[in-house]
Structure formats: C-alpha cells, structure tokens
C-alpha cells in the first residue's frame, strides 16, 4: 500500500509526496508531473522504497509466458502495443510506481487528485 498527497499545483507542474505503507513518520518521496512536457518522474525516492531492475531477458520470459498462455487459452495473439518486445532493461520502484499509476489514471480523466492511495497484493 502507498498513500500520496498533492503539495504543489501550478499550470506547469504537480508535485506529490508519497508514503510507502502510508507511514508518514518514515519519510516520503517526491513525484512530479510536468504538465507541459507530459512527463511524470520520481524526483526523490522514499526511504522505504526500492528500485528494481528488470532485464531484457526477464521481460522476454514474461512476454513469452503470456504468448503461450494466450495460445493455450485460444485467445487473440499478444500485440506489440499490449506488450512491446523489450529492447532495454527497465527500472521500476516498489511503491512509487503504484502511486504514479493512480495519479496518471485520474489525470487522464481530467481529475487532479489531492490525495489518494493504492493497494495491491504482493
């Protein structure tokens, strides 16, 4: 679980603090939405958050497993748009990525979240 709160809003950017496990007393990270460039970045990783590297090989294994599952279930072929063939390693976070997903979903609907949370199963 991660919680987040909007701390700055302008025509150029939105700035959020995010709190892994909702524990503000452990510190926070910073997520910034650049409204002009259409980008969202983790400007500061929260003390309780971590980066994770996903190698090309790992991404290919996952993609191939999905392709095989779809064939077995006689579902439509996996498209490049749904899951592009990986060409480079990717970096993700344990907590910030979930907050970003909620922030972006709302923003794409035309809503700016003042605060929120994301809960998922690990």
One Martini backbone bead per residue (centre of mass of N, CA, C, O) as a GRO file, in nm:
protein
  122
    1UNK     BB    1   0.099   0.035   0.018
    2UNK     BB    2   0.008   0.374  -0.087
    3UNK     BB    3   0.048   0.717  -0.028
    4UNK     BB    4  -0.080   1.050  -0.129
    5UNK     BB    5   0.015   1.413  -0.175
    6UNK     BB    6  -0.057   1.725  -0.259
    7UNK     BB    7   0.181   2.022  -0.259
    8UNK     BB    8   0.170   2.113  -0.574
    9UNK     BB    9   0.010   2.365  -0.800
   10UNK     BB   10   0.024   2.419  -1.156
   11UNK     BB   11   0.044   2.470  -1.493
   12UNK     BB   12   0.330   2.302  -1.498
   13UNK     BB   13   0.283   2.147  -1.205
   14UNK     BB   14   0.298   1.850  -1.001
   15UNK     BB   15   0.328   1.773  -0.645
   16UNK     BB   16   0.421   1.477  -0.467
   17UNK     BB   17   0.376   1.286  -0.184
   18UNK     BB   18   0.507   0.969  -0.074
   19UNK     BB   19   0.391   0.669   0.130
   20UNK     BB   20   0.499   0.397   0.241
   21UNK     BB   21   0.246   0.234   0.404
   22UNK     BB   22   0.148   0.526   0.518
   23UNK     BB   23   0.435   0.628   0.661
   24UNK     BB   24   0.523   0.942   0.744
   25UNK     BB   25   0.748   0.885   0.969
   26UNK     BB   26   0.953   0.758   0.732
   27UNK     BB   27   0.888   0.938   0.505
   28UNK     BB   28   0.947   1.063   0.164
   29UNK     BB   29   0.850   1.112  -0.164
   30UNK     BB   30   0.886   1.240  -0.507
   31UNK     BB   31   0.633   1.351  -0.739
   32UNK     BB   32   0.639   1.467  -1.087
   33UNK     BB   33   0.431   1.671  -1.294
   34UNK     BB   34   0.473   1.756  -1.631
   35UNK     BB   35   0.244   1.939  -1.810
   36UNK     BB   36   0.407   2.020  -2.065
   37UNK     BB   37   0.571   1.740  -2.133
   38UNK     BB   38   0.421   1.480  -2.021
   39UNK     BB   39   0.554   1.404  -1.732
   40UNK     BB   40   0.671   1.147  -1.494
   41UNK     BB   41   0.856   1.166  -1.179
   42UNK     BB   42   1.104   1.056  -0.964
   43UNK     BB   43   1.279   1.276  -0.758
   44UNK     BB   44   1.230   1.106  -0.480
   45UNK     BB   45   1.311   0.851  -0.286
   46UNK     BB   46   1.191   0.673  -0.055
   47UNK     BB   47   1.325   0.517   0.214
   48UNK     BB   48   1.109   0.254   0.171
   49UNK     BB   49   1.211   0.234  -0.112
   50UNK     BB   50   1.270   0.062  -0.435
   51UNK     BB   51   1.470  -0.056  -0.680
   52UNK     BB   52   1.410  -0.232  -1.000
   53UNK     BB   53   1.548  -0.466  -1.220
   54UNK     BB   54   1.461  -0.535  -1.571
   55UNK     BB   55   1.547  -0.744  -1.784
   56UNK     BB   56   1.521  -0.846  -2.097
   57UNK     BB   57   1.498  -1.147  -2.029
   58UNK     BB   58   1.269  -1.124  -1.825
   59UNK     BB   59   1.064  -0.988  -2.015
   60UNK     BB   60   1.061  -1.219  -2.225
   61UNK     BB   61   0.956  -1.441  -2.040
   62UNK     BB   62   0.688  -1.304  -1.981
   63UNK     BB   63   0.590  -1.268  -2.269
   64UNK     BB   64   0.602  -1.572  -2.349
   65UNK     BB   65   0.400  -1.667  -2.135
   66UNK     BB   66   0.163  -1.508  -2.250
   67UNK     BB   67   0.161  -1.626  -2.530
   68UNK     BB   68   0.115  -1.923  -2.440
   69UNK     BB   69  -0.146  -1.877  -2.283
   70UNK     BB   70  -0.313  -1.768  -2.521
   71UNK     BB   71  -0.291  -2.019  -2.693
   72UNK     BB   72  -0.415  -2.221  -2.494
   73UNK     BB   73  -0.685  -2.025  -2.466
   74UNK     BB   74  -0.757  -1.905  -2.748
   75UNK     BB   75  -0.639  -1.623  -2.781
   76UNK     BB   76  -0.534  -1.350  -2.880
   77UNK     BB   77  -0.273  -1.210  -2.986
   78UNK     BB   78  -0.004  -1.052  -2.889
   79UNK     BB   79   0.075  -0.724  -2.892
   80UNK     BB   80   0.291  -0.463  -2.922
   81UNK     BB   81   0.107  -0.267  -2.762
   82UNK     BB   82   0.064  -0.441  -2.503
   83UNK     BB   83   0.376  -0.584  -2.543
   84UNK     BB   84   0.661  -0.496  -2.602
   85UNK     BB   85   0.953  -0.567  -2.725
   86UNK     BB   86   1.230  -0.585  -2.560
   87UNK     BB   87   1.550  -0.365  -2.556
   88UNK     BB   88   1.557  -0.288  -2.243
   89UNK     BB   89   1.611  -0.210  -1.947
   90UNK     BB   90   1.420  -0.178  -1.644
   91UNK     BB   91   1.285   0.054  -1.406
   92UNK     BB   92   1.153   0.017  -1.076
   93UNK     BB   93   0.918   0.043  -0.815
   94UNK     BB   94   0.746  -0.051  -0.537
   95UNK     BB   95   0.561   0.229  -0.485
   96UNK     BB   96   0.555   0.473  -0.687
   97UNK     BB   97   0.417   0.329  -0.931
   98UNK     BB   98   0.134   0.312  -0.794
   99UNK     BB   99   0.088   0.612  -0.761
  100UNK     BB  100   0.124   0.691  -1.056
  101UNK     BB  101  -0.112   0.532  -1.169
  102UNK     BB  102  -0.334   0.692  -1.019
  103UNK     BB  103  -0.259   0.976  -1.114
  104UNK     BB  104  -0.283   0.922  -1.423
  105UNK     BB  105  -0.570   0.820  -1.442
  106UNK     BB  106  -0.697   1.082  -1.338
  107UNK     BB  107  -0.565   1.285  -1.532
  108UNK     BB  108  -0.687   1.148  -1.796
  109UNK     BB  109  -0.986   1.233  -1.679
  110UNK     BB  110  -0.935   1.539  -1.542
  111UNK     BB  111  -0.802   1.471  -1.264
  112UNK     BB  112  -0.690   1.606  -0.948
  113UNK     BB  113  -0.530   1.473  -0.695
  114UNK     BB  114  -0.491   1.539  -0.355
  115UNK     BB  115  -0.538   1.232  -0.277
  116UNK     BB  116  -0.420   0.886  -0.202
  117UNK     BB  117  -0.437   0.529  -0.295
  118UNK     BB  118  -0.263   0.208  -0.307
  119UNK     BB  119  -0.369  -0.133  -0.351
  120UNK     BB  120  -0.193  -0.449  -0.321
  121UNK     BB  121  -0.065  -0.755  -0.410
  122UNK     BB  122   0.237  -0.949  -0.333
   0.00000   0.00000   0.00000
